[in-house]
Amino acid sequence: MYPSVESGKATAEAAGGSSFDVTKQKDLQLLKPKAVGLVGVLFLTLTGAAPMTASLLNIPIVVGNGNGYGAPAAFLVATLILLLFSVGYAAMASKVSAVGGFYSFISHGLGRELGMAFGFCAVAAYAIFEPALAGGLSYFLNLKLNELFGINVPWAPLAVGMVVLISVLTYFEVQLSAALLGVALVAEVLILLFFDLGIFAHAGHGVAVSASALNPLAAFQGFAPDGKLLGGAAGIGLFFAFWSWVGFEMAPNYAEESVNPKKIVPISLYVSVICLGVFYTVTSWAVVSSYPDFHSLIEAAQNNSATFFFDPATKLLGPWVTSLMSYLVLTSSFACGMAFHNTAARYLYALGREGVFPKALARTHVVHKTPYVASIVQSAIAILVIAAFAIFIGSDNPQTDAYAGLFSLMALMGTILVLSAQAVVSLAVIVYFKNNHASEAGRWSTFVAPLLAFLSQAFALYLCATNMEFLGGGFAFADWIIPLDIAIFAVGLAGAFLIKTTNPAKFEKIGRLIYQGVPEGMLASAEHAAAAK
């Protein structure tokens, strides 16, 4: 833990770096301290993973284009790899509490230059995840409106409407976001658990449950083409399994707003990975077991992915389950977009208060203590992305334009950025503990697990690069995804060197503003001032 520092002064670290306590910086507007506990942080992060949306959208791809019956094994292997990542990530979070997340951790471990470069990557990833989810929601909402009222509402206005509503809700205190996301999360988890239990209850009566689906070796096996059905590639299955977890890693971004972050954040990381891992593994196991044979399973996954869950739910559990799931995928997509919006806004806030981005982004609301300027800017970015896709990709067909286009392409682009940052964070953990906490260096949590996590996630990125033709869905934009991601990293890196040369004082604070906890006197004064208004 860092010792407290005086205003404007820094603590020296063994690595020759420095850190600055955010509570002792002059003219720095803070987020609301002690706003959420463990449950609140879990709601804010687990909804980013969006279990309902991830299950209905990703599992059909893992099954139909990846591992077939081995889909549960792909999720099991991804769980183990992300647990390895969480070991080092949690160890770092127990030492460094900062709203900057990846940005701050990499800066502390590998230097400010790489920290800022991956800070840009993180901002870009979470900024485009929100419009991606808006595209997914607009697709399902278009279908639902057509089903209920027989009207065909263009997808772009629906997507923009989601962004505007999220912008309004996130303007208020973070507790409101946590409460709304919590309700959505509980509802979607309960219905999917009911689906799982209902399917397994039919074992031996049209449902064949096989333990071989959990064999870890199946995660690295595809299947051969069969007539008009395409073959499956294990790399595709594993990559989409990883994509299903994106969101759990956001817990450190709420460190400055949580109670006792050095304990809550690590706990929330472990709980998130384990719960999501069990959930995805069991749900994928249930749905692959619900089909009578391999051919019908793959045919449904490849040709009828929109009803991949709905068909067995209707047949085995009743149409009311399907109807409820069709509504909850809307709330799940909305909640997921809201979670990503919150994280993107906090990255913008972090970079703004350190002078990398305009200082206006570091303003917090006088009453709600939310990063409202950064939130508004994030909404503008999301709307611009939606508009660009509507203009250049198309606005007439929700399935190809909103779902296959906006949702899939932006999700792919952002996932590559997040996986890259996670891999580098694992290296940052090793170096940080070697230089700053020598007595803890070289242990399982600070060396072995992070090293294995780095190698595993680098392998996942390799799988992505070698399957870009499929992942890109035939869109010309897909050819630009990796070059654009590299360009984002390069701009951040170049910006760091420019600041280092032109403004050394500003460079010192890049990724180094940490949260030591607000002194009780300061907290009481802030609460008294807020109550008086």
XYZ file of N, CA and C in Angstrom, residues 291-533:
729
model
N -30.858 -30.886 -28.178
C -31.088 -31.281 -29.572
C -30.895 -32.788 -29.713
N -31.727 -33.445 -30.533
C -31.728 -34.915 -30.589
C -30.490 -35.545 -31.206
N -29.819 -34.826 -32.125
C -28.632 -35.403 -32.754
C -27.705 -34.285 -33.209
N -26.491 -34.671 -33.593
C -25.464 -33.693 -33.954
C -25.873 -32.860 -35.166
N -26.450 -33.479 -36.171
C -26.818 -32.767 -37.394
C -27.851 -31.679 -37.104
N -28.874 -31.997 -36.342
C -29.899 -30.995 -36.030
C -29.331 -29.879 -35.161
N -28.384 -30.214 -34.277
C -27.731 -29.210 -33.433
C -26.968 -28.207 -34.280
N -26.115 -28.693 -35.179
C -25.288 -27.807 -35.997
C -26.150 -27.028 -36.989
N -27.154 -27.674 -37.553
C -28.035 -26.986 -38.499
C -28.754 -25.821 -37.826
N -29.250 -26.042 -36.615
C -29.937 -24.980 -35.882
C -28.975 -23.851 -35.528
N -27.773 -24.199 -35.086
C -26.800 -23.181 -34.687
C -26.345 -22.339 -35.871
N -26.172 -22.973 -37.040
C -25.669 -22.246 -38.206
C -26.767 -21.494 -38.952
N -27.954 -22.090 -39.059
C -28.992 -21.527 -39.925
C -30.138 -20.852 -39.186
N -30.295 -21.138 -37.904
C -31.399 -20.551 -37.137
C -30.905 -20.079 -35.771
N -29.822 -19.310 -35.781
C -29.208 -18.909 -34.512
C -30.142 -18.061 -33.655
N -31.033 -17.277 -34.293
C -31.941 -16.413 -33.533
C -32.898 -17.225 -32.664
N -33.206 -18.450 -33.087
C -34.141 -19.298 -32.323
C -33.448 -20.525 -31.725
N -32.114 -20.493 -31.662
C -31.346 -21.644 -31.177
C -31.758 -22.032 -29.757
N -32.015 -21.038 -28.905
C -32.496 -21.296 -27.548
C -34.018 -21.380 -27.511
N -34.674 -20.562 -28.314
C -36.129 -20.470 -28.245
C -36.827 -21.774 -28.639
N -36.318 -22.471 -29.650
C -36.981 -23.696 -30.115
C -37.029 -24.781 -29.039
N -35.895 -25.136 -28.417
C -35.981 -26.139 -27.341
C -36.749 -25.635 -26.123
N -36.677 -24.315 -25.861
C -37.429 -23.770 -24.726
C -38.924 -23.945 -24.945
N -39.390 -23.653 -26.161
C -40.815 -23.803 -26.476
C -41.243 -25.260 -26.421
N -40.410 -26.131 -26.976
C -40.757 -27.556 -27.063
C -40.767 -28.235 -25.700
N -39.769 -27.946 -24.876
C -39.598 -28.689 -23.626
C -40.151 -27.974 -22.392
N -40.224 -26.634 -22.444
C -40.619 -25.882 -21.252
C -41.899 -25.078 -21.422
N -42.240 -24.761 -22.656
C -43.458 -23.994 -22.888
C -43.171 -22.655 -23.538
N -44.139 -22.136 -24.325
C -43.935 -20.870 -25.044
C -43.742 -19.663 -24.141
N -44.239 -19.730 -22.906
C -44.081 -18.583 -22.011
C -42.608 -18.333 -21.684
N -41.816 -19.397 -21.629
C -40.381 -19.237 -21.364
C -39.720 -18.507 -22.526
N -40.059 -18.910 -23.738
C -39.511 -18.254 -24.927
C -39.908 -16.791 -24.969
N -41.169 -16.506 -24.663
C -41.650 -15.125 -24.674
C -40.893 -14.275 -23.662
N -40.705 -14.809 -22.465
C -39.986 -14.070 -21.426
C -38.533 -13.843 -21.823
N -37.901 -14.848 -22.401
C -36.511 -14.708 -22.838
C -36.384 -13.641 -23.919
N -37.388 -13.536 -24.798
C -37.328 -12.551 -25.883
C -37.397 -11.126 -25.352
N -38.029 -10.944 -24.180
C -38.053 -9.618 -23.556
C -36.762 -9.362 -22.771
N -36.296 -10.386 -22.081
C -35.113 -10.211 -21.241
C -33.840 -9.995 -22.048
N -33.795 -10.466 -23.294
C -32.615 -10.186 -24.109
C -32.540 -8.690 -24.406
N -33.695 -8.006 -24.401
C -33.711 -6.552 -24.583
C -33.146 -5.857 -23.350
N -33.624 -6.244 -22.165
C -33.117 -5.616 -20.945
C -31.651 -5.963 -20.717
N -31.253 -7.170 -21.113
C -29.852 -7.580 -20.972
C -28.944 -6.728 -21.848
N -29.345 -6.515 -23.097
C -28.551 -5.696 -24.013
C -28.456 -4.264 -23.506
N -29.580 -3.744 -22.994
C -29.583 -2.380 -22.463
C -28.661 -2.277 -21.253
N -28.785 -3.225 -20.326
C -27.960 -3.204 -19.123
C -26.483 -3.322 -19.463
N -26.172 -4.162 -20.434
C -24.782 -4.338 -20.862
C -24.234 -3.042 -21.444
N -25.023 -2.398 -22.313
C -24.600 -1.124 -22.887
C -24.386 -0.072 -21.823
N -25.242 -0.078 -20.809
C -25.123 0.881 -19.712
C -23.855 0.641 -18.905
N -23.527 -0.614 -18.665
C -22.305 -0.947 -17.930
C -21.067 -0.482 -18.693
N -21.041 -0.709 -20.000
C -19.904 -0.269 -20.805
C -19.831 1.258 -20.870
N -20.994 1.907 -20.911
C -21.022 3.373 -20.899
C -20.360 3.892 -19.625
N -20.719 3.316 -18.480
C -20.133 3.741 -17.207
C -18.618 3.599 -17.210
N -18.122 2.489 -17.726
C -16.680 2.249 -17.734
C -15.968 3.181 -18.701
N -16.536 3.374 -19.886
C -15.932 4.296 -20.855
C -15.847 5.696 -20.276
N -16.911 6.128 -19.597
C -16.922 7.464 -18.999
C -15.842 7.597 -17.934
N -15.591 6.535 -17.185
C -14.579 6.604 -16.130
C -13.161 6.578 -16.696
N -12.962 5.913 -17.806
C -11.656 6.004 -18.470
C -11.428 7.417 -19.008
N -12.454 8.009 -19.616
C -12.341 9.386 -20.106
C -12.068 10.339 -18.944
N -12.750 10.118 -17.832
C -12.549 10.929 -16.629
C -11.111 10.793 -16.132
N -10.601 9.567 -16.069
C -9.244 9.328 -15.576
C -8.206 10.026 -16.447
N -8.356 9.913 -17.761
C -7.403 10.549 -18.671
C -7.575 12.061 -18.677
N -8.782 12.533 -18.398
C -9.014 13.971 -18.331
C -8.381 14.596 -17.106
N -8.498 13.961 -15.955
C -7.963 14.559 -14.734
C -6.438 14.523 -14.694
N -5.831 13.660 -15.530
C -4.371 13.628 -15.597
C -3.832 14.495 -16.722
N -4.737 15.199 -17.416
C -4.318 16.152 -18.430
C -4.015 15.553 -19.783
N -4.241 14.248 -19.958
C -4.020 13.623 -21.260
C -5.107 14.058 -22.226
N -6.357 14.028 -21.763
C -7.498 14.548 -22.500
C -7.884 15.894 -21.883
N -8.772 16.662 -22.507
C -9.182 17.952 -21.937
C -9.659 17.829 -20.492
N -9.268 18.797 -19.664
C -9.583 18.773 -18.240
C -11.086 18.766 -17.964
N -11.866 19.274 -18.917
C -13.317 19.308 -18.719
C -13.880 17.918 -18.468
N -13.224 16.891 -19.008
C -13.690 15.519 -18.820
C -13.569 15.069 -17.366
N -12.778 15.793 -16.572
C -12.571 15.425 -15.170
C -13.598 16.061 -14.240
N -14.552 16.790 -14.793
C -15.573 17.409 -13.945
C -16.571 16.364 -13.446
N -16.931 16.488 -12.171
C -17.963 15.619 -11.610
C -19.157 16.472 -11.199
N -20.319 15.867 -11.199
C -21.544 16.589 -10.863
C -21.496 17.037 -9.405
N -21.924 18.255 -9.141
C -21.795 18.834 -7.810
C -22.606 18.068 -6.769
N -23.703 17.451 -7.167
C -24.543 16.697 -6.232
C -24.312 15.195 -6.351
N -24.384 14.668 -7.579
C -24.333 13.219 -7.787
C -22.914 12.660 -7.786
N -21.921 13.522 -7.981
C -20.514 13.109 -8.023
C -20.248 12.080 -9.120
N -20.951 12.175 -10.204
C -20.727 11.318 -11.367
C -19.899 12.080 -12.395
N -19.143 11.387 -13.240
C -18.347 12.066 -14.286
C -19.257 12.464 -15.451
N -20.114 13.459 -15.217
C -21.204 13.736 -16.154
C -20.720 14.279 -17.489
N -19.624 15.050 -17.495
C -19.105 15.563 -18.770
C -18.567 14.404 -19.609
N -17.783 13.536 -18.984
C -17.261 12.366 -19.697
C -18.406 11.483 -20.185
N -19.463 11.394 -19.392
C -20.625 10.591 -19.775
C -21.306 11.160 -21.015
N -21.450 12.470 -21.061
C -22.067 13.117 -22.225
C -21.201 12.920 -23.466
N -19.890 13.054 -23.303
C -18.972 12.852 -24.428
C -19.063 11.414 -24.933
N -19.129 10.452 -24.007
C -19.263 9.049 -24.411
C -20.554 8.830 -25.199
N -21.630 9.455 -24.785
C -22.894 9.332 -25.521
C -22.757 9.884 -26.932
N -22.049 11.004 -27.053
C -21.837 11.596 -28.379
C -21.022 10.660 -29.270
N -19.993 10.036 -28.695
C -19.177 9.081 -29.462
C -20.046 7.924 -29.948
N -20.869 7.390 -29.059
C -21.728 6.255 -29.412
C -22.690 6.619 -30.537
N -23.274 7.802 -30.465
C -24.218 8.235 -31.504
C -23.506 8.419 -32.837
N -22.287 8.942 -32.803
C -21.516 9.112 -34.041
C -21.204 7.761 -34.685
N -20.858 6.767 -33.875
C -20.576 5.427 -34.409
C -21.834 4.838 -35.043
N -22.958 4.982 -34.363
C -24.227 4.481 -34.905
C -24.550 5.167 -36.225
N -24.381 6.483 -36.260
C -24.666 7.240 -37.484
C -23.757 6.802 -38.625
N -22.477 6.574 -38.319
C -21.528 6.157 -39.354
C -21.937 4.818 -39.957
N -22.345 3.880 -39.121
C -22.776 2.573 -39.639
C -24.070 2.691 -40.439
N -24.982 3.529 -39.966
C -26.242 3.702 -40.689
C -26.003 4.300 -42.068
N -25.017 5.190 -42.169
C -24.736 5.860 -43.444
C -23.929 4.967 -44.382
N -22.870 4.343 -43.846
C -21.927 3.633 -44.718
C -22.193 2.128 -44.844
N -22.808 1.521 -43.835
C -23.122 0.092 -43.908
C -24.555 -0.116 -44.379
N -25.473 0.658 -43.837
C -26.870 0.567 -44.239
C -27.804 0.733 -43.063
N -29.032 1.136 -43.336
C -30.008 1.360 -42.268
C -31.328 0.647 -42.524
N -31.389 -0.177 -43.564
C -32.654 -0.809 -43.954
C -32.866 -2.186 -43.335
N -31.778 -2.942 -43.167
C -31.900 -4.329 -42.718
C -31.292 -4.492 -41.322
N -32.110 -4.610 -40.280
C -31.574 -4.727 -38.920
C -30.659 -5.930 -38.728
N -30.943 -7.031 -39.421
C -30.138 -8.237 -39.216
C -28.729 -8.073 -39.760
N -28.602 -7.554 -40.982
C -27.267 -7.409 -41.574
C -26.579 -6.125 -41.136
N -27.331 -5.038 -40.977
C -26.727 -3.741 -40.675
C -26.466 -3.551 -39.183
N -27.467 -3.839 -38.354
C -27.337 -3.602 -36.916
C -26.678 -4.770 -36.188
N -27.116 -5.988 -36.508
C -26.610 -7.161 -35.782
C -25.274 -7.647 -36.343
N -25.286 -8.082 -37.612
C -24.051 -8.600 -38.220
C -23.027 -7.489 -38.424
N -23.502 -6.260 -38.648
C -22.594 -5.151 -38.903
C -22.137 -4.453 -37.637
N -22.984 -3.573 -37.098
C -22.603 -2.747 -35.949
C -22.237 -3.589 -34.727
N -23.113 -4.503 -34.331
C -22.847 -5.297 -33.128
C -21.593 -6.156 -33.283
N -21.546 -6.952 -34.333
C -20.458 -7.927 -34.470
C -19.106 -7.267 -34.714
N -19.059 -6.279 -35.602
C -17.774 -5.662 -35.953
C -17.197 -4.848 -34.803
N -18.046 -4.056 -34.126
C -17.547 -3.262 -33.003
C -17.179 -4.158 -31.815
N -17.944 -5.238 -31.618
C -17.596 -6.181 -30.554
C -16.249 -6.836 -30.833
N -16.016 -7.207 -32.079
C -14.748 -7.831 -32.465
C -13.587 -6.864 -32.277
N -13.761 -5.642 -32.754
C -12.703 -4.641 -32.647
C -12.368 -4.353 -31.180
N -13.401 -4.215 -30.352
C -13.176 -3.917 -28.946
C -12.604 -5.088 -28.171
N -13.047 -6.299 -28.499
C -12.552 -7.482 -27.787
C -11.059 -7.684 -28.018
N -10.590 -7.424 -29.225
C -9.155 -7.530 -29.510
C -8.379 -6.549 -28.632
N -8.907 -5.328 -28.492
C -8.247 -4.322 -27.659
C -8.227 -4.748 -26.193
N -9.347 -5.270 -25.694
C -9.427 -5.677 -24.289
C -8.519 -6.871 -24.008
N -8.549 -7.876 -24.880
C -7.678 -9.043 -24.686
C -6.205 -8.644 -24.722
N -5.859 -7.714 -25.613
C -4.472 -7.232 -25.688
C -4.075 -6.556 -24.387
N -4.965 -5.702 -23.869
C -4.679 -5.002 -22.618
C -4.562 -5.985 -21.460
N -5.439 -6.982 -21.422
C -5.376 -7.974 -20.344
C -4.068 -8.759 -20.386
N -3.631 -9.111 -21.580
C -2.371 -9.843 -21.706
C -1.209 -9.008 -21.178
N -1.196 -7.724 -21.529
C -0.101 -6.846 -21.095
C -0.204 -6.549 -19.603
N -1.414 -6.442 -19.067
C -1.582 -6.268 -17.622
C -0.926 -7.426 -16.871
N -1.042 -8.632 -17.400
C -0.425 -9.796 -16.755
C 1.088 -9.623 -16.649
N 1.712 -9.090 -17.696
C 3.150 -8.803 -17.633
C 3.431 -7.674 -16.652
N 2.546 -6.670 -16.626
C 2.726 -5.538 -15.717
C 2.696 -5.997 -14.261
N 1.858 -6.967 -13.954
C 1.780 -7.503 -12.592
C 3.124 -8.093 -12.177
N 3.734 -8.873 -13.061
C 5.018 -9.513 -12.760
C 6.087 -8.465 -12.465
N 6.197 -7.469 -13.327
C 7.231 -6.442 -13.175
C 6.961 -5.570 -11.958
N 5.694 -5.202 -11.748
C 5.341 -4.338 -10.619
C 5.737 -4.971 -9.290
N 5.389 -6.228 -9.090
C 5.697 -6.867 -7.814
C 7.191 -7.131 -7.665
N 7.875 -7.371 -8.754
C 9.323 -7.566 -8.687
C 10.011 -6.285 -8.224
N 9.519 -5.131 -8.678
C 10.168 -3.857 -8.391
C 9.688 -3.185 -7.114
N 8.464 -3.491 -6.674
C 7.884 -2.728 -5.572
C 7.538 -3.556 -4.339
N 7.331 -4.831 -4.514
C 6.977 -5.685 -3.374
C 7.786 -6.975 -3.508
N 9.086 -6.837 -3.341
C 10.003 -7.949 -3.607
C 9.672 -9.187 -2.780
N 9.176 -8.977 -1.557
C 8.870 -10.127 -0.701
C 7.697 -10.940 -1.239
N 6.885 -10.311 -2.092
C 5.725 -10.998 -2.661
C 5.967 -11.432 -4.104
N 7.114 -11.046 -4.667
C 7.400 -11.369 -6.066
C 7.762 -12.839 -6.216
N 7.489 -13.391 -7.386
C 7.866 -14.756 -7.682
C 6.899 -15.801 -7.179
N 5.845 -15.369 -6.524
C 4.861 -16.316 -6.028
C 3.888 -16.704 -7.140
N 3.001 -17.635 -6.800
C 1.969 -18.070 -7.746
C 1.158 -16.880 -8.252
N 0.745 -16.001 -7.345
C -0.160 -14.916 -7.719
C 0.530 -13.769 -8.437
N 1.848 -13.661 -8.283
C 2.540 -12.511 -8.870
C 3.543 -12.888 -9.953
N 3.643 -14.177 -10.268
C 4.542 -14.571 -11.351
C 3.977 -15.713 -12.195
N 3.737 -16.863 -11.578
C 3.337 -18.052 -12.345
C 1.987 -17.849 -13.023
N 0.972 -17.492 -12.245
C -0.369 -17.312 -12.819
C -0.402 -16.191 -13.859
N 0.198 -15.013 -13.586
C 0.197 -13.965 -14.615
C 0.925 -14.375 -15.895
N 2.022 -15.130 -15.755
C 2.756 -15.567 -16.947
C 1.900 -16.521 -17.781
N 1.252 -17.471 -17.124
C 0.374 -18.400 -17.837
C -0.799 -17.653 -18.471
N -1.305 -16.638 -17.768
C -2.413 -15.841 -18.306
C -1.979 -15.076 -19.544
N -0.764 -14.521 -19.509
C -0.253 -13.801 -20.678
C -0.160 -14.726 -21.883
N 0.436 -15.902 -21.695
C 0.604 -16.845 -22.804
C -0.749 -17.305 -23.344
N -1.693 -17.556 -22.460
C -3.013 -18.038 -22.881
C -3.771 -16.973 -23.663
N -3.709 -15.737 -23.189
C -4.448 -14.671 -23.871
C -3.762 -14.266 -25.177
N -2.448 -14.390 -25.211
C -1.747 -14.166 -26.481
C -2.179 -15.214 -27.498
N -2.384 -16.446 -27.033
C -2.867 -17.508 -27.916
C -4.278 -17.196 -28.416
N -5.120 -16.651 -27.547
C -6.479 -16.276 -27.954
C -6.441 -15.198 -29.036
N -5.519 -14.264 -28.923
C -5.368 -13.226 -29.947
C -4.883 -13.830 -31.260
N -4.008 -14.821 -31.169
C -3.559 -15.530 -32.373
C -4.743 -16.211 -33.056
N -5.604 -16.839 -32.267
C -6.793 -17.482 -32.831
C -7.669 -16.470 -33.550
N -7.770 -15.294 -32.977
C -8.568 -14.240 -33.610
C -7.961 -13.830 -34.942
N -6.652 -13.576 -34.943
C -5.980 -13.117 -36.163
C -6.072 -14.142 -37.279
N -6.058 -15.423 -36.932
C -6.085 -16.470 -37.958
C -7.502 -16.824 -38.405
N -8.499 -16.219 -37.748
C -9.896 -16.487 -38.135
C -10.647 -15.204 -38.471
N -9.915 -14.151 -38.852
C -10.547 -12.865 -39.123
C -11.532 -12.922 -40.281
N -11.275 -13.774 -41.256
C -12.174 -13.850 -42.416
C -13.581 -14.250 -41.975
N -13.655 -15.243 -41.092
C -14.967 -15.643 -40.590
C -15.522 -14.615 -39.617
N -14.692 -14.179 -38.679
C -15.152 -13.267 -37.640
C -15.669 -11.959 -38.220
N -15.081 -11.532 -39.344
C -15.488 -10.278 -39.970
C -16.777 -10.366 -40.746
N -17.298 -11.564 -40.958
C -18.593 -11.733 -41.598
C -18.686 -11.237 -43.023
N -17.557 -11.108 -43.716
C -17.597 -10.677 -45.106
C -17.657 -9.174 -45.302
N -17.652 -8.388 -44.218
C -17.670 -6.928 -44.335
C -16.272 -6.420 -44.670
N -16.196 -5.463 -45.586
C -14.900 -4.894 -45.965
C -14.226 -4.222 -44.770
N -15.030 -3.667 -43.859
C -14.483 -2.987 -42.685
C -13.647 -3.934 -41.827
N -13.965 -5.223 -41.872
C -13.244 -6.197 -41.046
C -11.750 -6.201 -41.347
N -11.387 -5.920 -42.605
C -9.971 -5.898 -42.978
C -9.222 -4.765 -42.290
N -9.964 -3.771 -41.796
C -9.342 -2.603 -41.169
C -9.311 -2.695 -39.648
N -9.933 -3.724 -39.090
C -10.052 -3.780 -37.632
C -8.693 -3.857 -36.946
N -7.860 -4.819 -37.320
C -6.551 -4.945 -36.675
C -5.667 -3.726 -36.956
N -5.582 -3.219 -38.206
C -4.815 -1.989 -38.433
C -5.318 -0.809 -37.598
N -6.641 -0.667 -37.439
C -7.177 0.427 -36.630
C -6.819 0.255 -35.159
N -6.877 -0.972 -34.665
C -6.493 -1.222 -33.274
C -5.020 -0.886 -33.044
N -4.179 -1.254 -33.992
C -2.751 -0.926 -33.890
C -2.549 0.582 -33.939
N -3.322 1.266 -34.780
C -3.214 2.724 -34.898
C -3.607 3.406 -33.591
N -4.648 2.903 -32.928
C -5.072 3.471 -31.642
C -3.947 3.342 -30.617
N -3.332 2.173 -30.564
C -2.196 1.958 -29.665
C -1.055 2.915 -30.004
N -0.752 3.061 -31.296
C 0.367 3.903 -31.735
C 0.130 5.368 -31.390
N -1.104 5.832 -31.556
C -1.424 7.228 -31.226
C -1.222 7.470 -29.733
N -1.682 6.534 -28.899
C -1.487 6.674 -27.464
C -0.022 6.673 -27.073
N 0.757 5.792 -27.702
C 2.189 5.710 -27.407
C 2.905 6.985 -27.837
N 2.592 7.468 -29.038
C 3.212 8.702 -29.533
C 2.833 9.883 -28.648
N 1.574 9.919 -28.208
C 1.134 10.997 -27.327
C 1.896 10.999 -26.015
N 2.180 9.813 -25.486
C 2.925 9.719 -24.232
C 4.336 10.272 -24.387
N 5.008 9.918 -25.480
C 6.360 10.437 -25.708
C 6.340 11.947 -25.934
N 5.290 12.442 -26.583
C 5.169 13.885 -26.798
C 5.011 14.614 -25.471
N 4.149 14.103 -24.598
C 3.960 14.724 -23.287
C 5.237 14.628 -22.462
N 5.931 13.508 -22.562
C 7.184 13.323 -21.824
C 8.204 14.388 -22.208
N 8.210 14.764 -23.483
C 9.172 15.744 -23.985
C 8.753 17.175 -23.674
N 7.461 17.454 -23.826
C 6.986 18.838 -23.735
C 6.486 19.235 -22.356
N 6.048 18.263 -21.552
C 5.475 18.594 -20.247
C 5.793 17.482 -19.244
N 7.029 17.448 -18.753
C 7.447 16.372 -17.837
C 6.583 16.261 -16.584
N 6.090 17.398 -16.079
C 5.267 17.362 -14.869
C 3.958 16.610 -15.119
N 3.363 16.860 -16.268
C 2.131 16.147 -16.627
C 2.423 14.664 -16.862
N 3.557 14.389 -17.483
C 3.942 13.005 -17.769
C 4.068 12.198 -16.485
N 4.559 12.827 -15.409
C 4.739 12.130 -14.137
C 3.435 11.542 -13.610
N 2.304 12.172 -13.949
C 1.023 11.741 -13.383
C 0.254 10.770 -14.278
N 0.808 10.446 -15.439
C 0.091 9.547 -16.352
C -0.093 8.169 -15.717
N -1.329 7.822 -15.445
C -1.651 6.531 -14.842
C -1.240 6.396 -13.397
N -0.853 7.503 -12.756
C -0.292 7.410 -11.404
C -1.158 8.079 -10.331
N -2.375 8.510 -10.662
C -3.274 9.036 -9.645
C -3.999 7.861 -8.999
N -3.727 7.636 -7.733
C -4.311 6.489 -7.026
C -5.212 6.968 -5.896
N -6.049 6.083 -5.444
C -7.036 6.405 -4.409
C -6.616 5.779 -3.092
N -6.347 6.642 -2.095
C -5.926 6.159 -0.780
C -7.083 6.059 0.192
N -8.249 6.494 -0.235
C -9.394 6.563 0.668
C -9.583 7.988 1.128
N -10.816 8.428 1.163
C -11.100 9.799 1.575
C -11.093 9.879 3.092
N -10.306 10.800 3.653
C -10.306 10.953 5.103
C -11.717 11.224 5.614
N -12.032 10.698 6.809
C -13.394 10.817 7.328
C -13.833 12.276 7.423
N -12.912 13.164 7.794
C -13.266 14.573 7.896
C -13.689 15.145 6.564
N -12.943 14.794 5.509
C -13.267 15.275 4.170
C -14.593 14.698 3.716
N -14.819 13.396 4.015
C -16.057 12.741 3.611
C -17.241 13.376 4.314
N -17.103 13.645 5.606
C -18.191 14.253 6.359
C -18.498 15.648 5.848
N -17.448 16.416 5.524
C -17.643 17.764 4.997
C -18.376 17.734 3.676
N -17.996 16.787 2.821
C -18.637 16.680 1.513
C -20.108 16.315 1.670
N -20.395 15.370 2.608
C -21.779 14.961 2.813
C -22.601 16.101 3.401
N -21.994 16.883 4.308
C -22.690 18.012 4.911
C -22.996 19.081 3.868
N -22.007 19.351 2.990
C -22.199 20.360 1.940
C -23.286 19.931 0.974
N -23.296 18.638 0.630
C -24.309 18.140 -0.302
C -25.698 18.224 0.322
N -25.788 17.927 1.639
C -27.086 17.957 2.306
C -27.620 19.373 2.431
N -26.705 20.348 2.493
C -27.114 21.740 2.647
C -27.636 22.345 1.365
N -27.395 21.667 0.207
C -27.790 22.216 -1.093
C -29.202 21.801 -1.439
